[in-house]
Amino acid sequence: MRALVLGGIRSGKSGHAEGLLAASSTVRYLATGPVPAGADSWSVRVAAHRDRRPAHWHTVESADVATHLRDDPVTPTLVDDIGGWLTAVMDRRDAWTGGSVRADIDDLCAAIDTVTGPLVLVSPEVGLTVVSATPAGRLFTDELGTLNQRLAAVCDRVVLVVAGQPLAVKELS
C-alpha cells in the first residue's frame, strides 16, 4: 500500500498517517525538515510529533527521501512531510529565483515506484485558501500542488483529512 495523506495545517493528517502504520512492528519515520535554531514554537510542534510516536519507530531526519526509499524499499515508512521536503529542494535548486525542481520530483516519484513495503506520505493540501500575496508563496503553492498531483498518481490510496476526519479521495481498486 502506498498512501498519500493530505490536509491543512493542524487538520490531523500526521496523526491519521501514523495510525495507518500503527500495527507495524517496525516503522521508519522520515522527517524531512530540520528544527531551525530559535524557532521555539516549531520546536514544540516537532516535540509533540516525536512524543506521539511509538518507541519502536526509527526516526531519520533527512530531506533525501528518494535515497532512503531506494536503500530500503521494504520497511514500512512514513514520510512527514512533503512540504518540508519541497522547501529543502527549492532552496537547494535555487527555485526561488528560477531554478527547477522537476528532476527532484521525477526522482522522488521514481523512488516511490521502487517501494514494496507500506509507504505513507504526508503533505499539506493547497488551493483551499487565499492566494499568497508574495511571489515566493505563490511559487511554493504552485509547485506543491503539482507535486501532490504527481504523488496521487503513483499512490494506491489518497486521503484528505479535514478537522481530524479522513475522507477517501482515491482507493485501491
Coordinates of C-alpha atoms in Angstrom, one line a residue:
M1 CA 0.0 0.0 0.0
R2 CA 1.2 3.5 -0.9
A3 CA -0.9 6.2 0.6
L4 CA -0.9 10.0 0.3
V5 CA -2.4 11.8 3.2
L6 CA -3.3 15.4 2.5
G7 CA -4.7 18.1 4.8
G8 CA -4.4 21.6 6.0
I9 CA -2.4 22.9 9.0
R10 CA -3.5 21.2 12.2
S11 CA -6.0 19.1 10.3
G12 CA -4.9 15.8 11.9
K13 CA -3.1 14.5 8.8
S14 CA 0.0 13.3 10.6
G15 CA -2.0 11.5 13.3
H16 CA -4.1 9.8 10.7
A17 CA -0.9 8.8 8.7
E18 CA 0.7 7.4 11.9
G19 CA -2.5 5.4 12.5
L20 CA -2.1 3.7 9.1
L21 CA 1.1 2.1 10.2
A22 CA 0.3 1.6 13.9
A23 CA 0.1 -2.2 13.6
S24 CA 3.6 -2.4 12.0
S25 CA 6.3 -3.9 14.2
T26 CA 8.9 -1.6 12.7
V27 CA 8.4 1.8 11.1
R28 CA 10.9 4.1 9.6
Y29 CA 9.8 7.7 10.1
L30 CA 11.4 10.1 7.6
A31 CA 11.2 13.6 9.0
T32 CA 12.0 16.0 6.2
G33 CA 12.6 19.3 7.9
P34 CA 15.1 20.4 10.5
V35 CA 14.2 22.5 13.5
P36 CA 15.8 25.9 13.0
A37 CA 17.6 27.4 16.0
G38 CA 15.5 29.9 17.8
A39 CA 12.2 28.6 16.4
D40 CA 10.6 27.8 19.7
S41 CA 7.0 27.3 18.5
W42 CA 8.2 25.0 15.8
S43 CA 10.3 23.1 18.3
V44 CA 7.2 22.5 20.4
R45 CA 5.4 21.1 17.3
V46 CA 8.2 18.8 16.4
A47 CA 8.4 17.6 20.1
A48 CA 4.7 16.8 20.1
H49 CA 5.2 14.6 16.9
R50 CA 8.2 12.8 18.5
D51 CA 6.3 12.2 21.7
R52 CA 3.3 10.7 19.9
R53 CA 5.4 8.1 18.0
P54 CA 5.8 4.6 19.4
A55 CA 9.3 3.9 20.9
H56 CA 10.0 1.1 18.4
W57 CA 9.7 3.5 15.4
H58 CA 13.1 4.6 14.0
T59 CA 13.3 8.3 13.0
V60 CA 15.5 9.6 10.2
E61 CA 15.8 13.3 9.8
S62 CA 16.7 13.9 6.1
A63 CA 15.5 15.7 3.0
D64 CA 17.0 12.9 0.9
V65 CA 13.8 10.9 0.8
A66 CA 14.4 9.2 -2.6
T67 CA 17.7 7.7 -1.4
H68 CA 16.2 6.4 1.8
L69 CA 13.3 4.8 -0.1
R70 CA 15.7 3.1 -2.5
D71 CA 18.1 2.0 0.2
D72 CA 15.3 0.1 2.0
P73 CA 12.1 -0.3 -0.1
V74 CA 10.6 -2.9 2.2
T75 CA 10.4 -1.4 5.7
P76 CA 7.1 0.3 6.5
T77 CA 7.8 4.0 6.0
L78 CA 6.1 7.3 6.9
V79 CA 7.4 10.5 5.3
D80 CA 6.3 13.6 7.1
D81 CA 6.1 15.9 5.4
I82 CA 6.4 16.5 1.6
G83 CA 6.0 20.3 2.1
G84 CA 9.3 20.3 4.1
W85 CA 10.9 18.2 1.5
L86 CA 9.9 20.5 -1.3
T87 CA 11.1 23.6 0.6
A88 CA 14.5 22.0 1.0
V89 CA 14.6 21.1 -2.7
M90 CA 13.6 24.5 -3.7
D91 CA 16.3 26.0 -1.5
R92 CA 18.9 23.6 -2.9
R93 CA 17.9 24.2 -6.5
D94 CA 17.6 27.9 -6.2
A95 CA 14.0 27.6 -7.4
W96 CA 13.0 30.8 -5.7
T97 CA 15.0 32.7 -8.4
G98 CA 14.3 30.5 -11.4
G99 CA 15.9 27.1 -10.7
S100 CA 13.9 23.9 -11.4
V101 CA 12.8 21.2 -9.1
R102 CA 11.5 18.9 -11.8
A103 CA 14.4 16.4 -11.7
D104 CA 14.0 16.0 -8.0
I105 CA 10.3 15.4 -8.3
D106 CA 10.8 12.9 -11.0
D107 CA 13.4 11.2 -8.9
L108 CA 11.1 11.1 -5.8
C109 CA 8.3 9.6 -7.9
A110 CA 10.6 7.0 -9.4
A111 CA 11.9 6.1 -5.9
I112 CA 8.3 5.7 -4.7
D113 CA 7.7 3.2 -7.6
T114 CA 10.5 1.0 -6.1
V115 CA 8.9 0.7 -2.7
T116 CA 7.4 -2.7 -2.0
G117 CA 6.5 -2.2 1.7
P118 CA 3.8 0.0 3.2
L119 CA 4.5 3.7 2.5
V120 CA 2.6 6.7 3.8
L121 CA 3.3 10.2 2.6
V122 CA 2.0 13.3 4.4
S123 CA 1.6 16.5 2.5
P124 CA -0.1 19.9 3.0
E125 CA -3.1 20.4 0.7
V126 CA -3.0 23.6 -1.2
G127 CA -5.6 25.7 -3.0
L128 CA -8.2 25.7 -0.2
T129 CA -7.3 29.2 0.9
V130 CA -6.4 32.7 -0.4
V131 CA -3.7 33.1 -3.0
S132 CA -0.5 34.1 -1.4
A133 CA 0.4 37.8 -1.6
T134 CA 4.1 37.0 -2.2
P135 CA 5.8 35.6 -5.3
A136 CA 7.6 33.0 -3.2
G137 CA 4.3 31.9 -1.6
R138 CA 2.6 31.6 -5.0
L139 CA 5.6 29.6 -6.4
F140 CA 5.6 27.2 -3.4
T141 CA 1.8 26.7 -3.7
D142 CA 2.1 26.0 -7.4
E143 CA 5.0 23.6 -7.0
L144 CA 3.3 21.8 -4.1
G145 CA 0.0 21.5 -6.0
T146 CA 1.8 19.9 -9.0
L147 CA 3.8 17.6 -6.7
N148 CA 0.7 16.4 -4.8
Q149 CA -0.9 15.6 -8.2
R150 CA 2.2 13.6 -9.2
L151 CA 2.2 11.7 -5.8
A152 CA -1.5 11.0 -6.0
A153 CA -0.9 9.4 -9.4
V154 CA 1.7 6.9 -8.0
C155 CA -0.1 6.1 -4.8
D156 CA -2.8 3.4 -4.3
R157 CA -4.7 5.5 -1.9
V158 CA -5.3 9.2 -1.3
V159 CA -6.9 10.6 1.8
L160 CA -7.9 14.2 2.6
V161 CA -8.0 14.9 6.4
V162 CA -10.4 17.7 7.4
A163 CA -11.0 18.5 11.1
G164 CA -9.4 15.2 12.0
Q165 CA -11.8 13.3 9.7
P166 CA -10.3 11.2 6.9
L167 CA -12.1 11.4 3.5
A168 CA -11.1 8.9 0.9
V169 CA -10.2 10.6 -2.4
K170 CA -8.7 7.6 -4.1
E171 CA -9.0 3.9 -3.0
L172 CA -7.1 0.9 -4.2
S173 CA -9.3 -0.8 -6.8

